[in-house]
Amino acid sequence: AEYRGGGLCMHINADAKNCQILQIYNCHFLNNSAQSDGGGLFIGSDPEQYLVMSNCKILHIYNCHISNNNAKLGGGLCIYIYVSNWQTLHIYNCHISTNSAEEDGGGLYVSVEQPMPNCLLLHIYNCHILHNSGEVGSGLKTYIDGYMVMSNCKLFRNTATRHGGGIHNGYSPSLFYNCTLSENFATVEGGGMLHEDNNSTIMMNCTIKQNRARSGGGLYSKRSHKLIIISSSLSMNVASTKGGAIKIENGQNRCWIFMNFCLFTKNIAEHQGAVFFLVAVKGIFVGNTQITQNTVESMTSSLIFVQGHWVIFNNLNLKNMPPVIILTKLLFSIATLNHVHFGCSRHTHLSEDFKSEFVGGPFYLSYRCGKCHSNQYILHSEQWLVTKEVSNLFINQWQYICKECATHG
């Protein structure tokens, strides 16, 4: 097509003006191209009639195969609506692969601007989004006045030349449930996904693994209000600078972060924050979480870097490649470590440049015995530290006596 919709172009405010439910199912869109939007198919507003209100309220796209298409925006599928009263957009049981976009949304691009914000639901269910490429959001790019739910989906080996290898999600509050993002790549930020200017993002039962980017290998979030991650796994993600698993840069100290019953393992950052690199956050709670076998390339860098107003780490088990470090810096009003167990390092740097209160207890340090290979507690205190004006607090080159074999360390 010369302009929009290489395989199919549907202008909802002209072609489907009086249709309340639009359904596209059991279709194949293969090897199509468009100069502008929607290489496989385009559904949206006619730019010459964009103020004409459509009666369409529900869109169903299901059991469709969208492959090998290309366009400027939305290589596979582009939904681009200016003015409408849409209630639900359903995309489910679809296979979207090997599409390309010159700019955003290699697989899918969804943009909806409505006169009544937050009345729209975008639901993407049981879809495979694979091997797509684009500049931003190579698997999926969204910008909607409403809510997004993505469930039981797999995003695999999508490649972005800038941001959001798997997903770039802007503005809409979002829920991701039982999704897998693996082996996606972004040259700059957010190998697995990038959230930007969101009210809130919730991830439950998700797997984010083997994604790569310069920063935020697994997940990158900026200017968002809330990030909640529950019962999820982030593993083997790589950042060539900061934030192997997660990087968050807020800039306004407004982001609240809650992570519970999660696993962070084998993530790598070359410079800082193999697990977290969190800057200017309002507060963070991490509880009931395993943080194991993560690596920073530099011995002077941190596995966890947090900068914010308060932090609570509760019931954590950290066993990582040395150095095992929590580097919390500036801005804090209170930081609490409760039932935290560090292991596998003789150099544990706990904090830097505190200007306020630091509380913890009980707190544990352990080191594997070189002779009998048992893990022994080195330091154990019910109330480890309450202090003011702490600078460069750390525990370095401690001594221990192994309870199993009496070896001195």
C-alpha positions in Angstrom: 0.0 0.0 0.0 1.2 3.5 -0.7 0.2 4.9 2.7 -1.6 2.7 5.3 -2.6 -0.9 5.7 -0.6 -3.1 3.4 -2.9 -6.1 3.8 -6.0 -4.4 5.2 -6.9 -0.7 5.9 -10.0 0.0 8.0 -11.0 3.6 8.8 -13.3 3.2 11.8 -14.8 6.8 11.5 -15.7 6.3 7.9 -15.7 2.7 6.7 -17.1 1.4 10.1 -18.9 4.5 11.4 -22.1 2.7 12.3 -20.5 -0.6 13.4 -20.4 -1.1 17.2 -18.4 -4.4 17.1 -15.6 -5.0 14.7 -14.2 -8.5 14.5 -11.2 -9.8 12.5 -10.5 -13.5 13.0 -8.9 -16.6 11.4 -6.9 -14.4 9.0 -3.4 -14.4 7.7 -1.6 -11.2 6.9 1.7 -12.1 5.2 4.4 -10.3 3.3 2.7 -6.9 3.1 4.1 -3.4 3.3 2.9 0.2 3.8 4.8 3.4 3.5 3.3 4.8 6.7 1.3 2.8 9.2 0.3 -0.9 9.5 2.3 -3.1 7.2 0.0 -6.1 7.8 -3.2 -4.2 8.8 -4.3 -0.8 9.9 -7.3 0.0 12.0 -7.9 3.6 13.0 -9.0 7.1 12.2 -9.1 8.6 8.7 -6.8 11.6 9.0 -9.2 13.6 6.8 -12.2 12.8 9.0 -10.6 12.3 12.4 -13.2 14.5 14.2 -16.0 12.3 12.9 -17.1 10.2 15.9 -17.3 6.5 15.4 -19.9 4.3 17.0 -17.4 1.4 17.3 -17.0 0.2 20.9 -15.4 -3.2 20.7 -12.6 -4.6 18.5 -11.8 -8.3 18.4 -8.7 -9.6 16.6 -8.2 -13.3 17.2 -6.7 -16.4 15.7 -4.7 -14.3 13.3 -1.2 -14.9 11.8 0.6 -11.6 11.1 4.1 -12.2 9.7 6.8 -10.7 7.4 5.2 -7.3 7.1 6.8 -3.9 7.3 5.8 -0.2 7.7 7.0 3.0 9.3 4.8 2.5 12.4 3.4 -0.8 13.3 5.1 -3.3 11.0 2.6 -6.0 11.7 -0.5 -4.2 13.1 -1.2 -0.6 13.7 -4.2 0.7 15.7 -4.2 4.5 15.6 -7.3 6.2 16.9 -7.7 10.0 17.4 -11.3 10.4 18.6 -13.6 7.6 19.6 -15.6 6.0 22.3 -13.9 2.6 22.3 -14.4 0.4 25.4 -12.4 -2.7 24.7 -9.7 -3.8 22.3 -9.1 -7.5 22.3 -6.1 -9.1 20.6 -5.8 -12.8 21.4 -4.5 -16.1 20.2 -2.4 -14.3 17.6 1.0 -15.1 16.2 2.9 -11.9 15.3 6.4 -12.5 14.0 9.3 -11.2 11.8 7.6 -7.9 11.2 9.6 -4.7 11.0 9.0 -1.0 11.5 11.3 1.9 10.6 10.3 3.7 13.8 8.0 2.3 16.5 6.2 -1.0 17.1 7.8 -3.7 15.0 5.1 -6.2 15.8 2.3 -4.0 17.1 1.7 -0.3 17.5 -1.4 0.8 19.5 -2.2 4.5 20.1 -5.6 5.7 21.3 -6.5 9.3 22.3 -10.1 9.6 23.5 -12.3 12.4 24.8 -12.9 10.5 28.0 -9.6 9.1 29.3 -9.3 5.8 31.3 -12.5 4.3 29.9 -10.6 1.9 27.5 -9.3 -1.5 28.1 -6.6 -3.0 25.8 -6.3 -6.8 26.5 -3.7 -8.8 24.8 -4.0 -12.5 25.6 -2.3 -15.7 24.7 -0.2 -14.1 21.9 3.3 -15.0 20.6 5.2 -11.9 19.5 8.5 -13.1 18.1 11.5 -11.9 16.0 10.1 -8.4 15.3 12.3 -5.3 14.9 11.9 -1.6 15.2 13.4 1.5 16.7 11.2 1.7 19.8 9.1 -1.1 21.2 10.1 -3.7 18.7 7.6 -6.3 19.9 4.8 -3.9 21.2 4.5 -0.2 21.4 1.6 1.4 23.3 0.3 4.9 24.0 -3.3 4.8 25.1 -5.8 6.7 27.2 -6.9 3.7 29.2 -5.7 0.5 30.8 -3.7 -2.4 29.4 -3.7 -6.0 30.4 -1.3 -8.5 28.9 -1.7 -12.1 30.0 -0.3 -15.5 28.9 1.9 -13.9 26.2 5.4 -14.7 25.0 7.7 -12.1 23.6 10.9 -13.6 22.2 13.9 -12.3 20.3 12.5 -8.9 19.4 15.2 -6.3 18.6 15.0 -2.5 19.1 17.6 -0.1 17.8 16.8 2.3 20.7 14.4 1.5 23.5 12.1 -1.3 24.6 13.3 -4.6 23.0 10.2 -6.5 23.9 7.7 -3.8 25.0 7.6 0.0 25.2 4.6 1.0 27.3 3.8 4.6 27.7 1.2 6.4 29.9 -1.3 3.6 30.5 -1.6 1.8 33.8 -0.7 -1.8 33.0 -1.0 -5.4 34.3 1.2 -8.2 33.1 0.2 -11.6 34.2 1.9 -14.9 33.4 4.0 -13.5 30.6 7.5 -14.4 29.4 9.9 -11.9 27.9 13.1 -13.6 26.8 16.1 -12.9 24.6 14.9 -9.5 23.6 17.4 -6.7 22.9 17.5 -2.9 22.9 20.6 -0.9 22.0 19.9 1.7 24.6 17.4 1.1 27.3 15.0 -1.7 28.4 16.0 -4.9 26.8 12.9 -6.8 28.0 10.6 -3.8 28.5 10.5 -0.1 29.1 7.8 1.7 31.0 7.5 5.5 30.7 5.2 8.0 32.3 2.9 5.3 33.7 0.6 5.7 36.7 1.3 2.2 37.7 2.7 -1.1 36.4 1.9 -4.5 38.0 3.7 -7.7 37.1 2.6 -11.1 38.5 3.9 -14.6 37.7 6.1 -13.2 35.0 9.5 -14.4 33.7 12.0 -11.9 32.3 15.2 -13.7 31.2 18.2 -13.3 29.0 17.3 -9.8 27.8 20.1 -7.3 27.0 20.5 -3.5 26.8 23.0 -0.8 27.5 21.0 -0.1 30.7 18.1 -1.9 32.2 18.7 -5.3 30.7 15.5 -6.8 32.0 13.3 -3.8 32.8 13.7 0.0 32.6 11.2 2.4 34.1 11.3 6.2 34.1 8.9 8.8 35.4 6.4 6.2 36.7 4.4 6.3 39.9 4.3 2.7 41.0 6.0 -0.6 40.1 4.8 -3.8 41.7 6.4 -7.1 41.0 5.0 -10.3 42.6 6.0 -13.9 42.3 8.2 -13.2 39.3 11.6 -14.2 38.1 14.3 -12.0 36.5 17.3 -14.0 35.4 20.3 -13.8 33.1 19.6 -10.3 32.0 22.6 -8.2 31.0 23.3 -4.4 31.0 26.5 -3.1 29.6 26.4 -0.2 32.0 23.7 -0.1 34.8 20.8 -2.2 36.0 21.3 -5.8 34.9 17.8 -6.8 36.0 16.1 -3.5 36.7 16.9 0.2 36.3 14.6 2.9 37.5 15.3 6.6 37.0 12.5 8.8 38.2 13.9 12.3 38.5 11.0 13.5 40.8 11.3 11.2 43.8 7.7 10.0 43.2 8.1 6.3 42.3 7.0 3.6 44.8 8.4 0.1 44.3 7.1 -3.1 45.8 8.7 -6.5 45.1 7.6 -9.7 46.9 8.2 -13.4 46.5 10.6 -12.9 43.5 13.8 -14.4 42.2 16.7 -12.5 40.9 19.5 -14.7 39.6 22.5 -14.6 37.2 21.9 -11.0 36.1 25.0 -9.0 35.1 25.9 -5.3 34.9 29.3 -4.2 33.8 29.3 -1.0 35.9 26.7 -0.7 38.6 23.6 -2.5 40.0 23.5 -6.0 38.6 20.2 -6.5 40.4 18.8 -3.0 40.9 19.9 0.4 39.9 17.2 2.7 41.4 17.6 6.5 41.4 15.4 9.1 42.9 12.6 6.8 44.1 10.1 7.6 46.8 10.4 4.3 48.5 11.2 0.6 48.0 10.1 -2.6 49.7 11.7 -5.9 48.8 10.6 -9.0 50.7 10.7 -12.8 50.7 13.0 -12.7 47.7 16.1 -14.8 46.6 18.9 -12.7 45.1 21.6 -15.2 44.0 24.5 -15.5 41.6 24.3 -12.0 40.2 27.5 -10.4 39.0 29.1 -7.0 38.5 32.2 -6.8 36.4 33.9 -4.2 38.5 35.0 -5.1 42.1 34.2 -1.5 43.2 30.7 -1.6 41.9 27.4 -2.6 43.6 25.0 -5.4 43.1 22.2 -3.2 44.4 22.2 0.6 44.1 19.3 2.5 45.7 18.8 6.2 46.0 15.6 7.4 47.5 13.7 8.5 50.7 13.2 5.1 52.4 14.0 1.4 51.8 12.9 -1.8 53.5 14.6 -5.1 52.8 12.8 -7.9 54.6 13.5 -11.6 54.7 16.0 -11.7 51.8 18.7 -14.3 51.0 21.5 -12.8 48.9 24.2 -15.2 47.6 26.1 -13.5 44.8 29.5 -13.3 43.1 31.7 -10.9 45.1 31.4 -8.2 46.0 28.1 -8.5 47.8 27.2 -4.9 48.2 24.2 -2.8 49.0 25.0 0.8 48.2 22.4 3.1 49.5 23.3 6.8 49.0 21.9 10.2 49.9 18.3 11.3 50.4 17.2 8.6 52.9 15.0 9.3 55.8 15.1 5.7 57.0 16.6 2.4 55.7 15.7 -0.9 57.3 17.2 -4.4 56.9 15.3 -7.2 58.6 16.1 -10.9 58.5 18.6 -10.3 55.7 21.2 -13.0 55.0 24.3 -12.1 52.9 26.6 -14.8 51.7 29.7 -15.7 49.6 31.7 -12.5 50.0 34.5 -11.4 52.3 33.9 -7.7 51.3 30.4 -6.5 52.1 29.9 -2.8 51.6 26.6 -1.9 53.2 26.1 1.9 52.8 27.6 5.1 51.7 27.0 8.7 52.6 24.0 8.3 54.8 22.6 11.6 56.1 19.9 10.1 58.3 18.8 6.9 60.1 19.8 3.3 59.3 18.1 0.5 61.1 18.5 -3.2 60.9 18.0 -6.4 62.8 18.3 -9.3 63.0 21.1 -9.1 60.4 23.3 -11.9 59.2 26.6 -12.2 57.3 27.9 -15.6 56.2 30.9 -17.0 54.4 31.3 -20.5 53.0 34.1 -22.4 54.8 36.9 -23.4 52.4 37.5 -26.7 54.2 34.1 -28.2 54.9 32.0 -25.9 52.6 29.4 -25.2 55.3 27.9 -21.7 55.6 28.4 -20.1 59.0 27.0 -16.9 60.5 29.7 -14.3 61.0 27.7 -11.5 62.5 24.3 -11.8 64.1 22.6 -9.0 66.0 19.0 -8.4 67.1 19.4 -4.7 66.6 22.4 -4.2 64.3 22.6 -0.5 63.9 20.9 2.7 64.8 22.9 5.8 63.9 23.1 9.3 62.5 25.4 10.9 60.0 27.0 7.6 58.9 29.6 7.8 56.1 31.1 4.8 54.4 29.8 2.1 56.7 31.1 -1.3 55.7 32.3 -4.6 57.0 35.5 -5.7 55.5 37.8 -8.8 55.9 36.0 -10.2 59.0 37.1 -13.2 60.9 35.1 -16.3 61.7 35.5 -19.7 63.3 33.6 -22.5 61.5 31.3 -24.4 63.9 31.6 -27.5 61.8 35.3 -28.0 61.6 36.8 -25.2 63.8 38.7 -23.7 60.8 39.7 -20.1 61.4 38.9 -17.6 58.5 
